[in-house]
Coordinates of C-alpha atoms and ligand atoms in Angstrom, one line a residue:
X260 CA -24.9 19.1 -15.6
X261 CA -21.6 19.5 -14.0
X262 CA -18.8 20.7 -16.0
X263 CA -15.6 18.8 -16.6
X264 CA -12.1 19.4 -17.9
X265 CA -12.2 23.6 -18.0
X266 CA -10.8 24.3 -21.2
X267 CA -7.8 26.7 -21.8
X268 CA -8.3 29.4 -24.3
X269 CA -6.5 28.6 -27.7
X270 CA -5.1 32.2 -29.1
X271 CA -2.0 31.1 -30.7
X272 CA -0.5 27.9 -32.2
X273 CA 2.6 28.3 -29.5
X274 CA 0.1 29.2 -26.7
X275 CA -1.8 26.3 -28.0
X276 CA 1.2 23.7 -27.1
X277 CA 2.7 25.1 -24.5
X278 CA 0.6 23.5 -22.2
X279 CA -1.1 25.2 -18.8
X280 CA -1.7 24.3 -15.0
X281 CA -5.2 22.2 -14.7
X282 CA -6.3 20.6 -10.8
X283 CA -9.2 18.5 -11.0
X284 CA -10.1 21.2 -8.4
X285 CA -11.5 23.4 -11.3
X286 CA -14.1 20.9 -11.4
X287 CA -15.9 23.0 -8.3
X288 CA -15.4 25.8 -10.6
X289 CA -16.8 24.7 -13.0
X290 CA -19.9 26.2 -12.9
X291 CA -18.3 29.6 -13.3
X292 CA -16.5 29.0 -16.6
X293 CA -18.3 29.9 -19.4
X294 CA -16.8 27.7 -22.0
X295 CA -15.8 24.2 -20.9
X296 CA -14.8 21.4 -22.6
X297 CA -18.0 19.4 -23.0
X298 CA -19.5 22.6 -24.6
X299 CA -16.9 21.6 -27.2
X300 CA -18.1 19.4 -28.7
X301 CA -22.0 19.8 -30.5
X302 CA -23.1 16.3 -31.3
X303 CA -23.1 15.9 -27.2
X304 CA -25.9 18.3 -27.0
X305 CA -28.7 15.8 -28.4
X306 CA -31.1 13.2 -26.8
X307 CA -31.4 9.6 -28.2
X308 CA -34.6 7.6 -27.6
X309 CA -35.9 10.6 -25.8
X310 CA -33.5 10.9 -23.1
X311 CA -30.3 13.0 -22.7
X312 CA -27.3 11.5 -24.6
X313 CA -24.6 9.7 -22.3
X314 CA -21.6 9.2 -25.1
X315 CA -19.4 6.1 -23.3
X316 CA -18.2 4.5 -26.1
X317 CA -15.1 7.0 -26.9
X318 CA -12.3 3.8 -27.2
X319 CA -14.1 2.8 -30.8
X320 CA -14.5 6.2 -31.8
X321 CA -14.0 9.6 -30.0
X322 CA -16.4 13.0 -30.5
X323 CA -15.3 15.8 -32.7
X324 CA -15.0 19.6 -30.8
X325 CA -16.1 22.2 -33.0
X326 CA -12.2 23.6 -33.6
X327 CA -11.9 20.0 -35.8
X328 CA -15.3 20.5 -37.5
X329 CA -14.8 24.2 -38.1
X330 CA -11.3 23.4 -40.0
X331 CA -13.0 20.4 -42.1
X332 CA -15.3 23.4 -43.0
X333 CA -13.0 26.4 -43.5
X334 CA -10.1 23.9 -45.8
X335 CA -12.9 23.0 -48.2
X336 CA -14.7 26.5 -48.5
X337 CA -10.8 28.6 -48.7
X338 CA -8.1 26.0 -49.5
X339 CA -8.8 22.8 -51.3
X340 CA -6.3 21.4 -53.7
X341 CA -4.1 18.9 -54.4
X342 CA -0.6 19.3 -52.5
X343 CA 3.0 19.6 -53.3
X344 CA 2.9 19.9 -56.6
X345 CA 0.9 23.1 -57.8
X346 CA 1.9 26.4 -58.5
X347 CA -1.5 28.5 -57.9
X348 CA -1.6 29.6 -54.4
X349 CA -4.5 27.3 -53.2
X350 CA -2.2 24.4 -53.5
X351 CA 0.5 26.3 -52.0
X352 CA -2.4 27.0 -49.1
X353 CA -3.0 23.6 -48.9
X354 CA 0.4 22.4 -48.9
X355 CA 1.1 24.7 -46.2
X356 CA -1.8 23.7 -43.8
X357 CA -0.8 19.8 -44.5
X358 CA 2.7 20.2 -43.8
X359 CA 1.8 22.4 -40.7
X360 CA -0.9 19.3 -39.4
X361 CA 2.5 16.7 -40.0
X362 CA 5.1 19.6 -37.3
X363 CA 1.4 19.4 -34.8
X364 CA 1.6 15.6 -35.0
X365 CA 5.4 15.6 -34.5
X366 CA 5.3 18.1 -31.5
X367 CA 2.0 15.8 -30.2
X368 CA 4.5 12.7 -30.4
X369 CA 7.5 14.8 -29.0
X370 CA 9.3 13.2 -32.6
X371 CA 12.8 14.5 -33.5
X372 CA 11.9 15.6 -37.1
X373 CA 9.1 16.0 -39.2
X374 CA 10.8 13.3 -41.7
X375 CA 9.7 10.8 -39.0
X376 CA 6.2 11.1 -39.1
X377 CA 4.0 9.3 -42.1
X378 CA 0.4 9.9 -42.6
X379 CA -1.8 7.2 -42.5
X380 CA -5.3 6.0 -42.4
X381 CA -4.9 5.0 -38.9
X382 CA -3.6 2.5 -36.6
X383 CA -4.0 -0.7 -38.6
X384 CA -2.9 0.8 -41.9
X385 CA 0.8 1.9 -39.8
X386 CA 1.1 -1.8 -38.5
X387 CA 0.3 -2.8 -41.5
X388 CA 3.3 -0.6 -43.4
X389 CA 5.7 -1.8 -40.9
X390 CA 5.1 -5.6 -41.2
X391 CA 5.1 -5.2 -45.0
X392 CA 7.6 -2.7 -45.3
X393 CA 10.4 -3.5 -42.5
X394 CA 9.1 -7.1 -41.4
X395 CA 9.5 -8.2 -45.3
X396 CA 12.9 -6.3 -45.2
X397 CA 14.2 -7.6 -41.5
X398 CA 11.9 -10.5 -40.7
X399 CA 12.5 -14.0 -42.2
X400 CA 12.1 -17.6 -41.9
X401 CA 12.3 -18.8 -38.3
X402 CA 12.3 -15.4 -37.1
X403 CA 9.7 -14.8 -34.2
X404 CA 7.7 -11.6 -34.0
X405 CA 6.9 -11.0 -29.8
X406 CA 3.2 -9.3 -29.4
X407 CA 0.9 -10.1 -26.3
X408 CA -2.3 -11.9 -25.5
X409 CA -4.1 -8.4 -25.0
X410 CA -3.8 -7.1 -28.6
X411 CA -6.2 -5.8 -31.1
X412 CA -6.5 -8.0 -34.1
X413 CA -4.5 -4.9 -35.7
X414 CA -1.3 -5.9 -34.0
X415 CA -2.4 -9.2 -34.7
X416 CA -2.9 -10.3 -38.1
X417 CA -0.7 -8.1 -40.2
X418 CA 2.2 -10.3 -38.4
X419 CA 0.3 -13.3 -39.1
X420 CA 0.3 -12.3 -43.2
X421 CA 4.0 -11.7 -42.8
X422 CA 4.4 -14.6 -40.7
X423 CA 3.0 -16.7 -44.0
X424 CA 4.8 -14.8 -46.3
X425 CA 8.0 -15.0 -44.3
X426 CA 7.7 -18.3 -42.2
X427 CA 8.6 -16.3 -39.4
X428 CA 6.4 -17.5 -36.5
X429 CA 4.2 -14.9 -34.1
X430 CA 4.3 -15.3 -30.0
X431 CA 2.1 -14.1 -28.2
X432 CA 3.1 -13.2 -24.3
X433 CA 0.8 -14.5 -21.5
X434 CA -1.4 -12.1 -19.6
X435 CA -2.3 -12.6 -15.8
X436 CA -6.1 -12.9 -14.9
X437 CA -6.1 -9.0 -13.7
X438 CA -5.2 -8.9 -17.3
X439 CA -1.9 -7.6 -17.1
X440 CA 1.4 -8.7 -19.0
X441 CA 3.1 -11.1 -17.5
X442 CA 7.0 -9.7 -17.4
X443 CA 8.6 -12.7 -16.4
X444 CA 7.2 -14.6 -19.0
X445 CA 7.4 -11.9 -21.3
X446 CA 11.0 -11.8 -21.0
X447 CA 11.7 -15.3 -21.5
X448 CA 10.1 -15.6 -25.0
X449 CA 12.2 -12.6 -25.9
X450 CA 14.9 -14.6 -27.5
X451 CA 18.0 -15.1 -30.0
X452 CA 15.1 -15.5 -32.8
X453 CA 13.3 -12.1 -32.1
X454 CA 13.1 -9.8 -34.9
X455 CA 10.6 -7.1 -33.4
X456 CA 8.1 -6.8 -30.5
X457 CA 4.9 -5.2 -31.2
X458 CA 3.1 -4.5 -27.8
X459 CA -0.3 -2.5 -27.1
X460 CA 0.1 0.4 -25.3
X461 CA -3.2 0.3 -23.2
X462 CA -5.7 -2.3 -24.5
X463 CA -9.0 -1.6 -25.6
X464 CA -10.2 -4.7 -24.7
X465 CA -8.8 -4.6 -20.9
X466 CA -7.9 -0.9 -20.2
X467 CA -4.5 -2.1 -19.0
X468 CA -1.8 0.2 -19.3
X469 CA 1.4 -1.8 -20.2
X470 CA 4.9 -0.7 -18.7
X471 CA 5.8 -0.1 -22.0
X472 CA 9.4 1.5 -21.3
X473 CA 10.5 -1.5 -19.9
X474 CA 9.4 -3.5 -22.8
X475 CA 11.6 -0.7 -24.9
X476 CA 14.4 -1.6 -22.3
X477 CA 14.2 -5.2 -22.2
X478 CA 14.3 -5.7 -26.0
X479 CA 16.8 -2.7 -26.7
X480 CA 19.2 -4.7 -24.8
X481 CA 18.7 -8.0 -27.1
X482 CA 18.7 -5.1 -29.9
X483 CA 15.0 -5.9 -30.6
X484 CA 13.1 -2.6 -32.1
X485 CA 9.8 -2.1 -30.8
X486 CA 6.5 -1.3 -32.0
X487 CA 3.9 0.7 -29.6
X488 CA 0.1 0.3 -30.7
X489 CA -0.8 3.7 -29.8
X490 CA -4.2 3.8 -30.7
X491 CA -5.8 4.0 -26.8
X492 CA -2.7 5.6 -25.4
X493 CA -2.9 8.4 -27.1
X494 CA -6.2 10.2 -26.7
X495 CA -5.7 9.8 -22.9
X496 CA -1.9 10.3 -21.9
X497 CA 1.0 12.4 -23.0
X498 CA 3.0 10.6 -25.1
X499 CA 6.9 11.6 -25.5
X500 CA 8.1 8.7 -28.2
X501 CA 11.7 10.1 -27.3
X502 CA 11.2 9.0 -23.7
X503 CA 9.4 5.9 -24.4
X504 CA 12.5 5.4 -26.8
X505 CA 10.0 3.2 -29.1
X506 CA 11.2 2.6 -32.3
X507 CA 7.5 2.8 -33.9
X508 CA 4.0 4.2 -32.3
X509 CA 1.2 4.5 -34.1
X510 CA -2.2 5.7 -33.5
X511 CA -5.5 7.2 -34.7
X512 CA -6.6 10.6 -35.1
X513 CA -10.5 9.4 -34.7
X514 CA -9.8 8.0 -31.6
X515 CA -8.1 11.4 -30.3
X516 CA -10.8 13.7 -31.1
X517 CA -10.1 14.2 -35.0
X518 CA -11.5 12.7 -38.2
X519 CA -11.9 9.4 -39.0
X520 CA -9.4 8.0 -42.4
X521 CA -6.4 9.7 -41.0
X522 CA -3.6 8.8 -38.4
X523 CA 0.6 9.0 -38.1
X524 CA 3.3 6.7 -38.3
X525 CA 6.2 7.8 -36.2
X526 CA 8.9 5.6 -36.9
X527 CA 12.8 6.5 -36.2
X528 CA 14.2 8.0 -39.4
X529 CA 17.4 5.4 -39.7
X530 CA 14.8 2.7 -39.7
X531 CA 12.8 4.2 -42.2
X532 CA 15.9 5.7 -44.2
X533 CA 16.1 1.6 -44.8
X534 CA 13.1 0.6 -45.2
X535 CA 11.3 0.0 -48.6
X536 CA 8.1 1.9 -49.8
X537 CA 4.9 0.4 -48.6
X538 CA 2.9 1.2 -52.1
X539 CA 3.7 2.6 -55.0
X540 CA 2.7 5.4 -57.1
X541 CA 2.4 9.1 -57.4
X542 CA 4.4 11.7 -54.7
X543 CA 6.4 8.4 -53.4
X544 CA 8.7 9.3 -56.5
X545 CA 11.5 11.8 -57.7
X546 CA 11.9 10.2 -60.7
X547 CA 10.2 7.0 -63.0
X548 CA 11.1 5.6 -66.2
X549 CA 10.2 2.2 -67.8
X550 CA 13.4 0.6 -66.1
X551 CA 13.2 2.0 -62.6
X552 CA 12.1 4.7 -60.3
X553 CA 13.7 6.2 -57.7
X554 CA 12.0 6.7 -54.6
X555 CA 11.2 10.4 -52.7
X556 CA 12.9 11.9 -49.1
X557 CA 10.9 11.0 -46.0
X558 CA 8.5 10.7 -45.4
X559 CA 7.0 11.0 -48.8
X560 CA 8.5 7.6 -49.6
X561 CA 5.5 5.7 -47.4
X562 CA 2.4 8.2 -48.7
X563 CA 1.8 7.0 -52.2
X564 CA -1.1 8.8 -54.1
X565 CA -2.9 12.2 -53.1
X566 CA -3.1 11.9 -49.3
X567 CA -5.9 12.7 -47.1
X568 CA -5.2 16.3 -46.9
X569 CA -8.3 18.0 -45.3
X570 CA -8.4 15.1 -42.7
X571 CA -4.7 15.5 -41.7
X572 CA -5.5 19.4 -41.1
X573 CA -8.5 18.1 -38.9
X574 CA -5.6 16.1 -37.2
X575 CA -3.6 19.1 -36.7
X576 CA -6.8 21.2 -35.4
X577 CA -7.8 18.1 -33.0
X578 CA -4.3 17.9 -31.5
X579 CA -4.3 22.0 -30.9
X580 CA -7.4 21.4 -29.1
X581 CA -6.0 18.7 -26.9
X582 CA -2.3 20.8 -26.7
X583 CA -4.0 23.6 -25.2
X584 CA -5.3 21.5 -22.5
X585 CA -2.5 20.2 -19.5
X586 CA -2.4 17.0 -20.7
X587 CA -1.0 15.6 -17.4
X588 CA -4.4 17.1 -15.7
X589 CA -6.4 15.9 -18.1
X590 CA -5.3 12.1 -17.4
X591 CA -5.3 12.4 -13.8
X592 CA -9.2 13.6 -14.3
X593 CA -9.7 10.8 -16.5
X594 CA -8.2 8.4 -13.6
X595 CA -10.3 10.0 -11.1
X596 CA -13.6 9.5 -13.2
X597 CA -12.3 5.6 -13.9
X598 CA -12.0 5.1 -10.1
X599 CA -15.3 6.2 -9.4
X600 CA -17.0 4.3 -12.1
X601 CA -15.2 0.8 -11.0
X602 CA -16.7 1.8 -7.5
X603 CA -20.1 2.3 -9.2
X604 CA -19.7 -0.7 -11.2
X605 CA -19.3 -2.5 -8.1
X606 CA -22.0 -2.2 -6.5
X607 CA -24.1 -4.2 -9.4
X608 CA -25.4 -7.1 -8.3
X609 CA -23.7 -9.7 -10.5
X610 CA -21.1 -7.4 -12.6
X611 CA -17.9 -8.9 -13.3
X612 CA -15.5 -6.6 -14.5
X613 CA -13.2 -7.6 -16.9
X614 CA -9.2 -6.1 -16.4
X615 CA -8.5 -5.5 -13.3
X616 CA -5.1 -4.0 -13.9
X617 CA -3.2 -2.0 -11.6
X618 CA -2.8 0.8 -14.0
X619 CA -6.0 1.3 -16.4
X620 CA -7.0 3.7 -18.5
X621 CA -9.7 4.7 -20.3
X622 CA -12.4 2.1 -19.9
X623 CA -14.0 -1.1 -18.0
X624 CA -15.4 -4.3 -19.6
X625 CA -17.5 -6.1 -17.8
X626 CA -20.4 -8.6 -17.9
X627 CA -23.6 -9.2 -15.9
X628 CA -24.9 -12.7 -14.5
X629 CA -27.7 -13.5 -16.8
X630 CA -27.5 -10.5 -19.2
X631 CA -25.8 -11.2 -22.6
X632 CA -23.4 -8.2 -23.2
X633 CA -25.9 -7.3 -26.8
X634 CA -28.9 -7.0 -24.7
X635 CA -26.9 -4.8 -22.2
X636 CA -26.2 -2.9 -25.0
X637 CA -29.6 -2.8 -26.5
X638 CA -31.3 -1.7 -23.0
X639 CA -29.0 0.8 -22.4
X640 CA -29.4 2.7 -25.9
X641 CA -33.2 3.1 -25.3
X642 CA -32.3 4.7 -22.1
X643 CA -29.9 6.8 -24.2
X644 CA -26.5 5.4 -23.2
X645 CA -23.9 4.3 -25.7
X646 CA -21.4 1.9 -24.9
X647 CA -19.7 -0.8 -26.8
X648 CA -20.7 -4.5 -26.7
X649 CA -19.0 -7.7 -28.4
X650 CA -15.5 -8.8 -28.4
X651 CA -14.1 -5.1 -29.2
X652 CA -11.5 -6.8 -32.3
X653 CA -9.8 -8.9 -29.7
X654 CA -11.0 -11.9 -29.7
X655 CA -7.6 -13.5 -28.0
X656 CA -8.7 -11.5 -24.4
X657 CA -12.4 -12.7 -24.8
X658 CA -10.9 -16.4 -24.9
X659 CA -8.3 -15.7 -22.3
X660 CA -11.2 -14.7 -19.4
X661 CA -13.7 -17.6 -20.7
X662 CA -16.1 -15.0 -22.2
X663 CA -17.4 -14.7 -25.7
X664 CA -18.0 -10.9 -25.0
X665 CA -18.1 -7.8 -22.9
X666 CA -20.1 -4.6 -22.5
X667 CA -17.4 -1.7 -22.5
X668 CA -18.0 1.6 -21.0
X669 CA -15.0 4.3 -22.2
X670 CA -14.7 7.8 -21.8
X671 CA -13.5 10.5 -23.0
X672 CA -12.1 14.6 -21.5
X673 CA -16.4 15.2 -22.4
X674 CA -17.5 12.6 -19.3
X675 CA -18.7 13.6 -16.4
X676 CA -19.4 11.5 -13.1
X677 CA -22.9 12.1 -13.8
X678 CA -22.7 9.8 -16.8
X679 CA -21.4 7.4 -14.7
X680 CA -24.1 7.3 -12.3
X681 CA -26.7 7.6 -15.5
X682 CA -25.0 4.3 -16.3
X683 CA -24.9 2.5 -13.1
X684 CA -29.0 3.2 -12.8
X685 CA -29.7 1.9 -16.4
X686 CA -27.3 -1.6 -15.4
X687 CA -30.0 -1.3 -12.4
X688 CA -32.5 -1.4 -15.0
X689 CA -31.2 -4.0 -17.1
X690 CA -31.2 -6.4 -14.1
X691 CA -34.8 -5.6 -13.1
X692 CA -35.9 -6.4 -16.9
X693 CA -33.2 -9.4 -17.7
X694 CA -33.5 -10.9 -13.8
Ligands
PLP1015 C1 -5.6 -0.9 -29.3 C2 -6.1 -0.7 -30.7 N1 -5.3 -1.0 -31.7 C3 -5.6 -0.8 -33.0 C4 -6.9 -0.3 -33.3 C5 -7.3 -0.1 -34.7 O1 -7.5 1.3 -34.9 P1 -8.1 1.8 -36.3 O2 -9.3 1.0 -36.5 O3 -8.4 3.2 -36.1 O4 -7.1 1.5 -37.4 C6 -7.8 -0.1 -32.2 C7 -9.2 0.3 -32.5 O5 -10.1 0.1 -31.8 C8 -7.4 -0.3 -30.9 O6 -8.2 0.0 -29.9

């Protein structure tokens, strides 16, 4: 099989994030690297239904290299114990490697402090903290929270449980049938009444990547903070929250090569200075009594009870891996393997694709004439293919294009054009059984 991204040796943490040249070129070399990037990653090297495994369903859940699987291993057997407050020397180790996995995910995010990054179990528990936490704080009656037509139901109904606690009221922003935001529209519902905007980065229903600095600029200048939805961006561009100037991002580390139950908050640290604790309970505290508590420095404020310690060092090990790769190259591979799939796609008799964006990443929906997305689906796993079928948690975009569902193909820095064109002859297939 031909190899893909060539993957960088990964000697030292600094070596690890300083980042080194990558051309698509190295593709033709490939074949002369030893140890490339799809070797990384073991649970590739299988067949299903007797026939090769083609992994293409990366955007709901991404493969582990064996850097992340090896520190899973290594914290248990050496390091395990609870964090921050033990004396022994294992919780010291594991305080250590937790602390060190919350500087990778800072550097990762290009944050200005450690303080500004919180823990979480991914992408829906951060939105969920910031509508509960600042929204109950900032966000009250008449109040309008500004999201898009393109989001996951994780940017959807957290605002909707503030908007019924609040009786603040949520607008969604019209997208265009390439399924891109509409800007001029955009801008008009950003009003006197808007409290925040909350706006996917790239959709994982669409692919669509949103011009999210001018979203930052636009409500800045109403004084509007902004919420990015991280959870596609980040496995598949660089992301520099000081650039973006976002106010919030949030992603997930499962979808960026790490282990599932574990993702960051970066939020600015005067917003969060203000902002209340999310739960309550042990390490959120520096002191209780009957009467009151008083609640912990950042960003121990927002991660109440033991937190998931050997899953945030899996974080940090995932994020290593993807630092010692040139994360500019990597995406401009990525777009190069998206182009040729779309021109694959194409030339399906009766494919429709779903988000035809100018700027996509990551994936394409699509449907076939006569072929419900399920059975797509269903075919393609007995030919050993895995992609995605159903309304992918945004149900919003499925009603916007008139469709009840999609078949999505993602991929990840492990696809090659050869699983494209393994997928292209199975949609072939599909037709010949379904036509
Ligand atoms: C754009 C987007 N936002 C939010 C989420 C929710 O992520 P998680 O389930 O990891 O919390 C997803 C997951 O598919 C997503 O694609």
């Amino acid at each position: 099989m031909t190899r893909a991204v060539r993957r960088k040796s990964m000697t030292a943490e600094a070596e690890a994030t300083e980042g080194r040249p990558f051309s698509t070129a190295s593709l033709d070399r490939g074949l002369r690297v030893s140890h490339t990037v799809r070797d990384d990653f073991p649970i590739l090297d299988q067949e299903v239904h007797g026939k090769p495994l083609v992994y293409l369903d990366s955007a709901a859940s991404a493969q582990k290299p064996r850097c992340v699987i090896e520190a899973l291993r290594e914290y248990y057997e050496n390091d395990h114990a609870n964090v921050h407050r033990g004396v022994h020397s294992l919780s010291q180790r594991a305080t250590f490697a937790y602390e060190r996995a919350r500087g990778k995910v800072k550097m990762f995010l290009n944050a200005r402090d450690t303080r500004e990054i919180v823990f979480v179990r991914g992408t829906t528990e951060a939105i969920n903290l910031v509508a509960q936490s600042y929204g109950r704080k900032n966000i009250g009656e008449g109040d309008e929270i500004l999201i898009t037509e393109m989001e996951h139901h994780s940017n959807i109904v957290p605002w909707q449980i503030l908007c019924q606690q609040t009786g603040a009221r949520l607008v969604p922003s019209p997208i265009d049938d390439r399924g891109e935001l509409v800007m001029s529209e955009f801008e008009k519902r950003l009003g006197a009444r808007t409290k925040l905007v909350s706006v996917v980065h790239i959709s994982n229903a669409l692919g669509t990547v949103n011009p999210v600095e001018e979203i930052v600029a636009l409500a800045h200048a109403r004084g509007v903070p902004v919420l990015l939805d991280g959870a596609q961006a980040a496995p598949h561009m660089p992301v520099d929250v000081q650039a973006l100037g976002c106010d919030f991002y949030a992603f997930s580390g499962h979808k960026t090569y790490g282990p599932t139950g574990i993702g960051a908050l970066y939020g600015r640290a005067e917003l969060l200075e203000q902002m209340p604790p999310y739960q309550g309970g042990g390490e959120m505290i520096l002191s209780v009594t009957f009467e009151t508590s008083t609640y912990n420095e950042l960003p121990y404020k927002f991660e109440a009870g033991t937190p998931n310690i050997a899953d945030a060092i899996g974080l940090g090990a995932a994020l290593d891996y993807l630092a010692a790769l040139d994360r500019g190259a990597v995406a401009d591979y990525e777009h190069n393997l998206l182009e040729y799939a779309e021109h694959a796609l194409r030339e399906v008799p009766g494919l429709r694709i779903i988000g035809t964006a100018r700027r996509k990443a990551g994936l394409h929906s699509f449907t076939m004439e006569g072929a419900h997305p399920h059975d797509i689906g269903t075919i393609l796993d007995h030919e050993g293919i895995a992609i995605r079928t159903g309304h992918h948690c945004a149900q919003p975009v499925m009603t916007r294009f008139g469709v009840a569902a999609t078949a999505r193909a993602s991929f990840g820095i492990y696809n090659v054009r050869e699983d494209v064109d393994r997928l292209v002859a199975a949609l072939h297939h599909v037709r010949r059984v379904l036509g």
